[in-house]
CSV table of N, CA and C in Angstrom, one decimal:
chain,number,residue,atom,x,y,z
A,1,MET,N,0.8,-1.2,0.0
A,1,MET,CA,0.0,0.0,0.0
A,1,MET,C,0.9,1.2,0.0
A,2,THR,N,0.6,2.2,-0.9
A,2,THR,CA,1.4,3.4,-1.0
A,2,THR,C,1.0,4.4,0.1
A,3,ARG,N,1.9,5.3,0.4
A,3,ARG,CA,1.6,6.3,1.4
A,3,ARG,C,1.5,7.6,0.7
A,4,GLY,N,0.9,8.6,1.4
A,4,GLY,CA,0.7,9.9,0.9
A,4,GLY,C,-0.6,10.1,0.2
A,5,ARG,N,-0.6,11.2,-0.6
A,5,ARG,CA,-1.8,11.5,-1.4
A,5,ARG,C,-2.2,10.4,-2.4
A,6,LYS,N,-3.4,10.3,-2.7
A,6,LYS,CA,-3.8,9.5,-3.8
A,6,LYS,C,-3.4,10.1,-5.1
A,7,PRO,N,-2.9,9.3,-6.1
A,7,PRO,CA,-2.4,9.9,-7.3
A,7,PRO,C,-3.6,10.4,-8.1
A,8,LYS,N,-3.4,11.5,-8.8
A,8,LYS,CA,-4.4,12.1,-9.7
A,8,LYS,C,-4.2,11.5,-11.1
A,9,PRO,N,-5.4,11.1,-11.7
A,9,PRO,CA,-5.3,10.6,-13.0
A,9,PRO,C,-4.7,11.6,-14.0
A,10,SER,N,-4.0,11.1,-15.0
A,10,SER,CA,-3.4,11.9,-16.0
A,10,SER,C,-4.4,12.9,-16.7
A,11,ALA,N,-5.6,12.4,-17.0
A,11,ALA,CA,-6.6,13.3,-17.6
A,11,ALA,C,-6.9,14.5,-16.8
A,12,LEU,N,-6.9,14.4,-15.5
A,12,LEU,CA,-7.2,15.5,-14.6
A,12,LEU,C,-6.0,16.4,-14.5
A,13,LYS,N,-4.8,15.8,-14.6
A,13,LYS,CA,-3.6,16.7,-14.6
A,13,LYS,C,-3.5,17.5,-15.8
A,14,ILE,N,-3.9,17.0,-16.9
A,14,ILE,CA,-3.9,17.7,-18.2
A,14,ILE,C,-5.0,18.9,-18.1
A,15,ILE,N,-6.2,18.5,-17.6
A,15,ILE,CA,-7.3,19.5,-17.5
A,15,ILE,C,-6.9,20.7,-16.6
A,16,THR,N,-6.1,20.4,-15.5
A,16,THR,CA,-5.8,21.4,-14.6
A,16,THR,C,-4.4,22.1,-14.8
A,17,GLY,N,-3.8,21.7,-15.9
A,17,GLY,CA,-2.5,22.3,-16.3
A,17,GLY,C,-1.3,21.8,-15.4
A,18,GLN,N,-1.5,20.6,-14.8
A,18,GLN,CA,-0.4,20.1,-14.0
A,18,GLN,C,0.3,18.9,-14.7
A,19,ASP,N,0.4,18.9,-16.0
A,19,ASP,CA,0.9,17.8,-16.7
A,19,ASP,C,2.4,17.9,-17.0
A,20,ARG,N,3.2,18.0,-16.0
A,20,ARG,CA,4.6,18.0,-16.2
A,20,ARG,C,5.0,16.6,-16.5
A,21,ALA,N,5.9,16.5,-17.5
A,21,ALA,CA,6.3,15.2,-18.0
A,21,ALA,C,7.0,14.3,-17.0
A,22,ASP,N,7.7,14.9,-16.0
A,22,ASP,CA,8.4,14.1,-15.0
A,22,ASP,C,7.4,13.6,-13.9
A,23,ARG,N,6.2,14.1,-13.9
A,23,ARG,CA,5.3,13.7,-12.9
A,23,ARG,C,4.1,12.9,-13.4
A,24,MET,N,4.1,12.7,-14.7
A,24,MET,CA,3.0,11.9,-15.3
A,24,MET,C,3.3,10.4,-15.0
A,25,PRO,N,2.2,9.7,-14.6
A,25,PRO,CA,2.4,8.3,-14.3
A,25,PRO,C,2.7,7.5,-15.6
A,26,LYS,N,3.5,6.4,-15.4
A,26,LYS,CA,3.9,5.6,-16.5
A,26,LYS,C,2.9,4.4,-16.6
A,27,ASN,N,2.5,4.0,-17.8
A,27,ASN,CA,1.7,2.9,-18.0
A,27,ASN,C,0.4,2.9,-17.3
A,28,GLU,N,-0.2,4.1,-17.2
A,28,GLU,CA,-1.5,4.3,-16.5
A,28,GLU,C,-2.6,3.7,-17.3
A,29,PRO,N,-3.5,2.8,-16.7
A,29,PRO,CA,-4.6,2.3,-17.4
A,29,PRO,C,-5.6,3.4,-17.6
A,30,VAL,N,-6.2,3.5,-18.8
A,30,VAL,CA,-7.2,4.6,-19.1
A,30,VAL,C,-8.5,3.9,-19.3
A,31,PRO,N,-9.5,4.2,-18.4
A,31,PRO,CA,-10.8,3.6,-18.6
A,31,PRO,C,-11.5,4.4,-19.8
A,32,VAL,N,-12.4,3.7,-20.5
A,32,VAL,CA,-13.1,4.3,-21.6
A,32,VAL,C,-14.4,4.9,-21.0
A,33,THR,N,-14.7,6.1,-21.6
A,33,THR,CA,-15.9,6.8,-21.1
A,33,THR,C,-17.1,6.0,-21.5
A,34,ILE,N,-18.2,6.1,-20.7
A,34,ILE,CA,-19.4,5.4,-21.0
A,34,ILE,C,-19.8,5.6,-22.5
A,35,MET,N,-20.2,4.5,-23.1
A,35,MET,CA,-20.5,4.5,-24.5
A,35,MET,C,-21.3,5.7,-25.0
A,36,GLN,N,-22.6,5.5,-25.1
A,36,GLN,CA,-23.4,6.6,-25.7
A,36,GLN,C,-24.2,7.3,-24.6
A,37,GLY,N,-24.2,6.9,-23.4
A,37,GLY,CA,-25.0,7.6,-22.4
A,37,GLY,C,-24.7,7.0,-21.0
A,38,LEU,N,-25.7,7.3,-20.2
A,38,LEU,CA,-25.6,7.0,-18.8
A,38,LEU,C,-25.7,5.5,-18.6
A,39,PRO,N,-25.0,4.9,-17.6
A,39,PRO,CA,-25.2,3.5,-17.4
A,39,PRO,C,-26.5,3.2,-16.7
A,40,GLN,N,-27.0,2.0,-16.9
A,40,GLN,CA,-28.3,1.6,-16.2
A,40,GLN,C,-28.0,1.3,-14.8
A,41,PRO,N,-28.9,1.7,-13.9
A,41,PRO,CA,-28.6,1.3,-12.5
A,41,PRO,C,-28.7,-0.2,-12.3
A,42,PRO,N,-27.9,-0.7,-11.4
A,42,PRO,CA,-28.0,-2.1,-11.1
A,42,PRO,C,-29.3,-2.5,-10.4
A,43,GLU,N,-29.8,-3.7,-10.7
A,43,GLU,CA,-31.1,-4.1,-10.1
A,43,GLU,C,-31.1,-4.3,-8.6
A,44,HIS,N,-30.0,-4.5,-8.0
A,44,HIS,CA,-30.0,-4.7,-6.5
A,44,HIS,C,-30.1,-3.4,-5.7
A,45,LEU,N,-30.1,-2.3,-6.3
A,45,LEU,CA,-30.3,-1.0,-5.6
A,45,LEU,C,-31.7,-0.9,-5.0
A,46,ASP,N,-31.7,-0.5,-3.7
A,46,ASP,CA,-33.0,-0.3,-3.0
A,46,ASP,C,-33.5,1.1,-3.5
A,47,ASP,N,-34.7,1.5,-3.0
A,47,ASP,CA,-35.3,2.7,-3.4
A,47,ASP,C,-34.5,4.0,-3.2
A,48,TYR,N,-33.9,4.1,-1.9
A,48,TYR,CA,-33.1,5.2,-1.7
A,48,TYR,C,-31.8,5.2,-2.5
A,49,ALA,N,-31.2,4.1,-2.7
A,49,ALA,CA,-30.0,4.0,-3.5
A,49,ALA,C,-30.3,4.3,-4.9
A,50,LEU,N,-31.4,3.9,-5.4
A,50,LEU,CA,-31.8,4.2,-6.8
A,50,LEU,C,-32.1,5.7,-7.0
A,51,GLU,N,-32.7,6.3,-6.0
A,51,GLU,CA,-32.9,7.7,-6.0
A,51,GLU,C,-31.6,8.5,-6.1
A,52,LYS,N,-30.6,8.1,-5.2
A,52,LYS,CA,-29.3,8.7,-5.2
A,52,LYS,C,-28.6,8.5,-6.6
A,53,TRP,N,-28.7,7.3,-7.1
A,53,TRP,CA,-28.1,7.0,-8.4
A,53,TRP,C,-28.6,7.9,-9.5
A,54,ASN,N,-29.9,8.1,-9.5
A,54,ASN,CA,-30.5,9.0,-10.5
A,54,ASN,C,-30.2,10.4,-10.3
A,55,ASP,N,-29.9,10.8,-9.0
A,55,ASP,CA,-29.6,12.2,-8.7
A,55,ASP,C,-28.2,12.6,-9.2
A,56,ILE,N,-27.2,11.7,-9.0
A,56,ILE,CA,-25.8,12.0,-9.3
A,56,ILE,C,-25.2,11.5,-10.6
A,57,CYS,N,-25.8,10.4,-11.1
A,57,CYS,CA,-25.2,9.8,-12.3
A,57,CYS,C,-25.0,10.8,-13.4
A,58,GLY,N,-26.0,11.5,-13.8
A,58,GLY,CA,-25.8,12.5,-14.9
A,58,GLY,C,-24.8,13.5,-14.6
A,59,ALA,N,-24.7,14.0,-13.4
A,59,ALA,CA,-23.7,15.1,-13.1
A,59,ALA,C,-22.3,14.5,-13.2
A,60,LEU,N,-22.1,13.3,-12.7
A,60,LEU,CA,-20.8,12.7,-12.8
A,60,LEU,C,-20.4,12.4,-14.3
A,61,PHE,N,-21.4,12.0,-15.0
A,61,PHE,CA,-21.1,11.7,-16.5
A,61,PHE,C,-20.7,13.0,-17.2
A,62,ARG,N,-21.4,14.1,-16.9
A,62,ARG,CA,-21.1,15.4,-17.6
A,62,ARG,C,-19.8,15.9,-17.2
A,63,CYS,N,-19.3,15.6,-16.0
A,63,CYS,CA,-18.0,16.0,-15.5
A,63,CYS,C,-16.9,15.2,-16.1
A,64,GLY,N,-17.2,14.1,-16.7
A,64,GLY,CA,-16.2,13.2,-17.2
A,64,GLY,C,-15.6,12.2,-16.2
A,65,ILE,N,-16.3,12.1,-15.1
A,65,ILE,CA,-15.8,11.2,-14.0
A,65,ILE,C,-16.3,9.8,-14.2
A,66,LEU,N,-17.5,9.7,-14.6
A,66,LEU,CA,-18.1,8.3,-14.7
A,66,LEU,C,-17.7,7.6,-16.0
A,67,THR,N,-17.1,6.5,-15.9
A,67,THR,CA,-16.7,5.7,-17.0
A,67,THR,C,-17.3,4.3,-16.9
A,68,GLU,N,-17.0,3.4,-17.9
A,68,GLU,CA,-17.6,2.1,-17.8
A,68,GLU,C,-17.2,1.3,-16.6
A,69,VAL,N,-16.0,1.5,-16.1
A,69,VAL,CA,-15.5,0.7,-14.9
A,69,VAL,C,-16.0,1.3,-13.6
A,70,ASP,N,-16.7,2.4,-13.6
A,70,ASP,CA,-17.0,3.1,-12.3
A,70,ASP,C,-18.4,2.7,-11.8
A,71,ALA,N,-19.2,2.0,-12.6
A,71,ALA,CA,-20.6,1.8,-12.2
A,71,ALA,C,-20.7,1.0,-10.9
A,72,ASP,N,-19.8,0.0,-10.7
A,72,ASP,CA,-19.9,-0.8,-9.5
A,72,ASP,C,-19.6,0.1,-8.2
A,73,GLY,N,-18.5,0.9,-8.4
A,73,GLY,CA,-18.2,1.8,-7.2
A,73,GLY,C,-19.3,2.7,-6.9
A,74,LEU,N,-19.9,3.3,-8.0
A,74,LEU,CA,-21.0,4.2,-7.8
A,74,LEU,C,-22.2,3.5,-7.1
A,75,SER,N,-22.5,2.3,-7.5
A,75,SER,CA,-23.6,1.6,-6.9
A,75,SER,C,-23.3,1.3,-5.4
A,76,MET,N,-22.0,1.0,-5.1
A,76,MET,CA,-21.6,0.8,-3.7
A,76,MET,C,-21.9,2.1,-2.9
A,77,TYR,N,-21.5,3.2,-3.4
A,77,TYR,CA,-21.8,4.5,-2.8
A,77,TYR,C,-23.3,4.7,-2.6
A,78,CYS,N,-24.1,4.4,-3.6
A,78,CYS,CA,-25.5,4.6,-3.5
A,78,CYS,C,-26.2,3.7,-2.5
A,79,GLN,N,-25.7,2.4,-2.5
A,79,GLN,CA,-26.2,1.4,-1.5
A,79,GLN,C,-25.9,1.8,-0.1
A,80,ALA,N,-24.6,2.3,0.1
A,80,ALA,CA,-24.3,2.8,1.5
A,80,ALA,C,-25.1,4.0,1.9
A,81,TYR,N,-25.4,4.9,0.9
A,81,TYR,CA,-26.2,6.0,1.2
A,81,TYR,C,-27.6,5.5,1.6
A,82,GLY,N,-28.2,4.6,0.8
A,82,GLY,CA,-29.5,4.1,1.1
A,82,GLY,C,-29.6,3.4,2.4
A,83,ARG,N,-28.6,2.6,2.8
A,83,ARG,CA,-28.5,1.9,4.1
A,83,ARG,C,-28.5,3.0,5.2
A,84,TRP,N,-27.7,4.0,5.0
A,84,TRP,CA,-27.7,5.1,6.0
A,84,TRP,C,-29.0,5.7,6.2
A,85,ARG,N,-29.7,6.0,5.1
A,85,ARG,CA,-31.1,6.6,5.2
A,85,ARG,C,-32.0,5.7,6.0
A,86,LYS,N,-32.0,4.5,5.7
A,86,LYS,CA,-32.9,3.5,6.3
A,86,LYS,C,-32.6,3.4,7.8
A,87,ALA,N,-31.4,3.4,8.2
A,87,ALA,CA,-31.0,3.3,9.6
A,87,ALA,C,-31.4,4.6,10.3
A,88,GLU,N,-31.2,5.7,9.7
A,88,GLU,CA,-31.6,7.0,10.3
A,88,GLU,C,-33.1,7.1,10.5
A,89,GLU,N,-33.9,6.6,9.5
A,89,GLU,CA,-35.3,6.6,9.7
A,89,GLU,C,-35.8,5.7,10.8
A,90,ALA,N,-35.1,4.5,10.9
A,90,ALA,CA,-35.4,3.6,12.0
A,90,ALA,C,-35.1,4.3,13.4
A,91,ILE,N,-34.0,5.0,13.5
A,91,ILE,CA,-33.7,5.7,14.7
A,91,ILE,C,-34.8,6.7,15.0
A,92,GLN,N,-35.2,7.5,14.0
A,92,GLN,CA,-36.2,8.5,14.2
A,92,GLN,C,-37.5,7.9,14.6
A,93,GLN,N,-37.9,6.8,14.1
A,93,GLN,CA,-39.1,6.1,14.4
A,93,GLN,C,-39.0,5.6,15.9
A,94,MET,N,-37.9,5.1,16.3
A,94,MET,CA,-37.7,4.7,17.7
A,94,MET,C,-37.7,5.9,18.6
A,95,ALA,N,-37.2,7.0,18.2
A,95,ALA,CA,-37.2,8.3,19.0
A,95,ALA,C,-38.6,8.8,19.2
A,96,ARG,N,-39.5,8.6,18.2
A,96,ARG,CA,-40.9,9.0,18.4
A,96,ARG,C,-41.6,8.1,19.4
A,97,ALA,N,-41.2,6.9,19.5
A,97,ALA,CA,-41.8,6.0,20.4
A,97,ALA,C,-41.3,6.2,21.9
A,98,ASN,N,-40.0,6.6,21.9
A,98,ASN,CA,-39.4,6.9,23.2
A,98,ASN,C,-38.6,8.2,23.1
A,99,PRO,N,-39.2,9.4,23.3
A,99,PRO,CA,-38.5,10.7,23.1
A,99,PRO,C,-37.4,10.9,24.1
A,100,ALA,N,-37.4,10.3,25.2
A,100,ALA,CA,-36.4,10.5,26.2
A,100,ALA,C,-35.0,9.9,25.8
A,101,SER,N,-35.1,8.8,25.1
A,101,SER,CA,-33.8,8.2,24.6
A,101,SER,C,-33.4,8.7,23.2
A,102,GLY,N,-34.3,9.3,22.5
A,102,GLY,CA,-34.0,9.9,21.2
A,102,GLY,C,-33.7,8.8,20.2
A,103,GLY,N,-34.1,7.5,20.6
A,103,GLY,CA,-33.8,6.4,19.7
A,103,GLY,C,-32.3,5.9,19.7
A,104,LEU,N,-31.5,6.6,20.6
A,104,LEU,CA,-30.1,6.2,20.6
A,104,LEU,C,-29.8,5.1,21.5
A,105,ILE,N,-30.6,4.8,22.5
A,105,ILE,CA,-30.4,3.7,23.4
A,105,ILE,C,-31.7,2.8,23.5
A,106,ILE,N,-31.5,1.5,23.8
A,106,ILE,CA,-32.6,0.6,23.9
A,106,ILE,C,-32.4,-0.2,25.1
A,107,LYS,N,-33.5,-0.8,25.6
A,107,LYS,CA,-33.4,-1.7,26.7
A,107,LYS,C,-33.5,-3.2,26.2
A,108,THR,N,-32.5,-4.0,26.6
A,108,THR,CA,-32.5,-5.4,26.2
A,108,THR,C,-33.6,-6.2,26.9
A,109,SER,N,-33.7,-7.4,26.5
A,109,SER,CA,-34.7,-8.3,27.2
A,109,SER,C,-34.4,-8.6,28.6
A,110,ASN,N,-33.1,-8.4,29.0
A,110,ASN,CA,-32.7,-8.6,30.4
A,110,ASN,C,-32.8,-7.3,31.2
A,111,GLY,N,-33.2,-6.2,30.5
A,111,GLY,CA,-33.4,-4.9,31.2
A,111,GLY,C,-32.1,-4.0,31.2
A,112,ASN,N,-31.1,-4.5,30.5
A,112,ASN,CA,-29.9,-3.7,30.4
A,112,ASN,C,-30.1,-2.6,29.3
A,113,ILE,N,-29.5,-1.4,29.5
A,113,ILE,CA,-29.5,-0.3,28.5
A,113,ILE,C,-28.3,-0.4,27.7
A,114,ILE,N,-28.5,-0.4,26.4
A,114,ILE,CA,-27.4,-0.5,25.4
A,114,ILE,C,-27.6,0.6,24.3
A,115,GLN,N,-26.5,0.8,23.6
A,115,GLN,CA,-26.7,1.7,22.4
A,115,GLN,C,-27.6,0.9,21.4
A,116,ASN,N,-28.5,1.6,20.7
A,116,ASN,CA,-29.3,1.1,19.7
A,116,ASN,C,-28.4,0.6,18.6
A,117,PRO,N,-28.5,-0.7,18.2
A,117,PRO,CA,-27.7,-1.2,17.1
A,117,PRO,C,-27.9,-0.4,15.8
A,118,MET,N,-29.0,0.2,15.6
A,118,MET,CA,-29.2,1.0,14.4
A,118,MET,C,-28.2,2.2,14.3
A,119,VAL,N,-27.8,2.7,15.5
A,119,VAL,CA,-26.9,3.8,15.5
A,119,VAL,C,-25.5,3.3,14.9
A,120,GLY,N,-25.1,2.1,15.3
A,120,GLY,CA,-23.9,1.6,14.7
A,120,GLY,C,-24.0,1.4,13.2
A,121,THR,N,-25.2,0.8,12.8
A,121,THR,CA,-25.4,0.6,11.4
A,121,THR,C,-25.4,1.9,10.6
A,122,ALA,N,-26.0,3.0,11.2
A,122,ALA,CA,-26.1,4.3,10.5
A,122,ALA,C,-24.6,4.8,10.4
A,123,ASN,N,-23.9,4.7,11.5
A,123,ASN,CA,-22.5,5.3,11.5
A,123,ASN,C,-21.6,4.6,10.5
A,124,THR,N,-21.7,3.3,10.4
A,124,THR,CA,-20.9,2.5,9.5
A,124,THR,C,-21.3,2.9,8.1
A,125,ALA,N,-22.6,2.9,7.8
A,125,ALA,CA,-23.0,3.2,6.4
A,125,ALA,C,-22.6,4.7,6.0
A,126,MET,N,-22.7,5.6,7.0
A,126,MET,CA,-22.3,7.0,6.8
A,126,MET,C,-20.8,7.0,6.4
A,127,ARG,N,-20.0,6.3,7.2
A,127,ARG,CA,-18.6,6.3,7.0
A,127,ARG,C,-18.3,5.8,5.6
A,128,ASP,N,-18.9,4.7,5.3
A,128,ASP,CA,-18.7,4.0,3.9
A,128,ASP,C,-19.1,5.0,2.8
A,129,ALA,N,-20.3,5.6,3.0
A,129,ALA,CA,-20.8,6.5,1.9
A,129,ALA,C,-19.8,7.7,1.7
A,130,MET,N,-19.3,8.2,2.8
A,130,MET,CA,-18.4,9.4,2.7
A,130,MET,C,-17.1,8.9,2.0
A,131,LYS,N,-16.6,7.7,2.3
A,131,LYS,CA,-15.4,7.3,1.6
A,131,LYS,C,-15.6,7.2,0.1
A,132,TYR,N,-16.8,6.6,-0.3
A,132,TYR,CA,-17.1,6.5,-1.7
A,132,TYR,C,-17.3,7.8,-2.3
A,133,ALA,N,-18.0,8.7,-1.6
A,133,ALA,CA,-18.3,10.0,-2.1
A,133,ALA,C,-17.1,10.8,-2.4
A,134,ALA,N,-16.1,10.7,-1.6
A,134,ALA,CA,-14.8,11.4,-1.8
A,134,ALA,C,-14.1,10.9,-3.1
A,135,GLU,N,-14.3,9.6,-3.4
A,135,GLU,CA,-13.7,9.0,-4.6
A,135,GLU,C,-14.3,9.6,-5.9
A,136,TYR,N,-15.5,10.0,-5.8
A,136,TYR,CA,-16.2,10.6,-6.9
A,136,TYR,C,-16.3,12.1,-6.9
A,137,GLY,N,-15.7,12.7,-6.0
A,137,GLY,CA,-15.7,14.2,-5.9
A,137,GLY,C,-17.0,14.7,-5.4
A,138,LEU,N,-17.7,14.0,-4.5
A,138,LEU,CA,-19.0,14.4,-4.1
A,138,LEU,C,-19.0,15.1,-2.7
A,139,THR,N,-17.8,15.5,-2.2
A,139,THR,CA,-17.7,16.2,-1.0
A,139,THR,C,-17.0,17.6,-1.3
A,140,PRO,N,-17.2,18.6,-0.5
A,140,PRO,CA,-16.6,19.9,-0.8
A,140,PRO,C,-15.1,19.8,-1.0
A,141,SER,N,-14.4,19.1,-0.1
A,141,SER,CA,-12.9,19.1,-0.2
A,141,SER,C,-12.5,18.2,-1.4
A,142,SER,N,-13.3,17.2,-1.8
A,142,SER,CA,-12.9,16.4,-2.9
A,142,SER,C,-13.1,17.0,-4.2
A,143,HIS,N,-14.1,18.0,-4.3
A,143,HIS,CA,-14.3,18.8,-5.5
A,143,HIS,C,-13.0,19.5,-5.9
A,144,VAL,N,-12.3,20.1,-4.9
A,144,VAL,CA,-11.1,20.8,-5.1
A,144,VAL,C,-10.0,19.8,-5.6
A,145,ARG,N,-9.9,18.7,-4.9
A,145,ARG,CA,-8.8,17.7,-5.3
A,145,ARG,C,-9.0,17.2,-6.7
A,146,LEU,N,-10.2,17.0,-7.2
A,146,LEU,CA,-10.4,16.6,-8.5
A,146,LEU,C,-10.1,17.6,-9.6
A,147,GLY,N,-10.2,18.9,-9.2
A,147,GLY,CA,-9.8,19.9,-10.1
A,147,GLY,C,-10.8,20.2,-11.2
A,148,ILE,N,-12.1,19.9,-11.0
A,148,ILE,CA,-13.1,20.1,-12.0
A,148,ILE,C,-13.8,21.4,-11.8
A,149,GLU,N,-14.0,22.2,-12.8
A,149,GLU,CA,-14.6,23.5,-12.7
A,149,GLU,C,-16.1,23.4,-12.3
A,150,ALA,N,-16.5,24.4,-11.5
A,150,ALA,CA,-17.9,24.4,-11.0
A,150,ALA,C,-18.8,24.7,-12.2
A,151,ASP,N,-20.1,24.3,-12.0
A,151,ASP,CA,-21.1,24.5,-13.0
A,151,ASP,C,-21.2,26.0,-13.2
A,152,LYS,N,-21.7,26.4,-14.4
A,152,LYS,CA,-21.8,27.9,-14.7
A,152,LYS,C,-22.9,28.5,-13.9
A,153,ALA,N,-23.7,27.7,-13.1
A,153,ALA,CA,-24.7,28.3,-12.2
A,153,ALA,C,-24.2,29.3,-11.3
A,154,GLN,N,-23.0,29.2,-10.9
A,154,GLN,CA,-22.4,30.2,-10.0
A,154,GLN,C,-22.4,31.6,-10.6
A,155,ASP,N,-22.5,31.7,-11.9
A,155,ASP,CA,-22.6,33.0,-12.5
A,155,ASP,C,-23.9,33.7,-12.2
A,156,ARG,N,-24.9,33.0,-11.9
A,156,ARG,CA,-26.2,33.5,-11.6
A,156,ARG,C,-26.4,33.8,-10.1
A,157,ASP,N,-25.4,33.4,-9.3
A,157,ASP,CA,-25.5,33.6,-7.8
A,157,ASP,C,-24.5,34.6,-7.4
A,158,PRO,N,-25.0,35.8,-7.0
A,158,PRO,CA,-24.1,36.9,-6.6
A,158,PRO,C,-23.2,36.5,-5.4
A,159,ALA,N,-23.6,35.6,-4.6
A,159,ALA,CA,-22.8,35.3,-3.4
A,159,ALA,C,-21.7,34.2,-3.8
A,160,ALA,N,-21.8,33.6,-5.0
A,160,ALA,CA,-20.9,32.6,-5.4
A,160,ALA,C,-19.4,33.1,-5.4
A,161,GLN,N,-19.2,34.3,-5.7
A,161,GLN,CA,-17.9,34.9,-5.9
A,161,GLN,C,-17.1,34.8,-4.5
A,162,TYR,N,-17.8,34.7,-3.4
A,162,TYR,CA,-17.1,34.7,-2.1
A,162,TYR,C,-16.8,33.3,-1.7
A,163,PHE,N,-17.3,32.3,-2.4
A,163,PHE,CA,-17.1,30.9,-2.0
A,163,PHE,C,-16.3,30.1,-3.1
A,164,THR,N,-15.7,30.8,-4.0
A,164,THR,CA,-14.9,30.1,-5.0
A,164,THR,C,-13.4,30.1,-4.7
């Protein structure tokens, strides 16, 4: 396992003007961009995962991030997101039943008080989703690391100049 920053693909180095010959990777595999359009979502995605897939797939494709080999990784992100949403909804439902605990703790059959297992499920799914999200540039800090220009929508937002 290598240490340090994750390497930036050559295509992104070229787009951002960082394509120094001495720093370009040798023998880098280059995935092919999705053929004629967006990939079809995998059948195993649940409702929340499918909703997330449909929300972000087009944007990633337009940015040139989504290629033929990325569909599995993207589906993993969407599934982790869906699992997180389901766990959070379960916690909220338990919180309505017992407002004092907020759904964060439960009583076992022996009468012991423990952390609600759904909290652990939600935390794990959230961590997994954030790791996948960073790989696809879906977090604020990873936008910068990918070096992709923002949508032209910022031209219509007068406050956007202070956040670029």
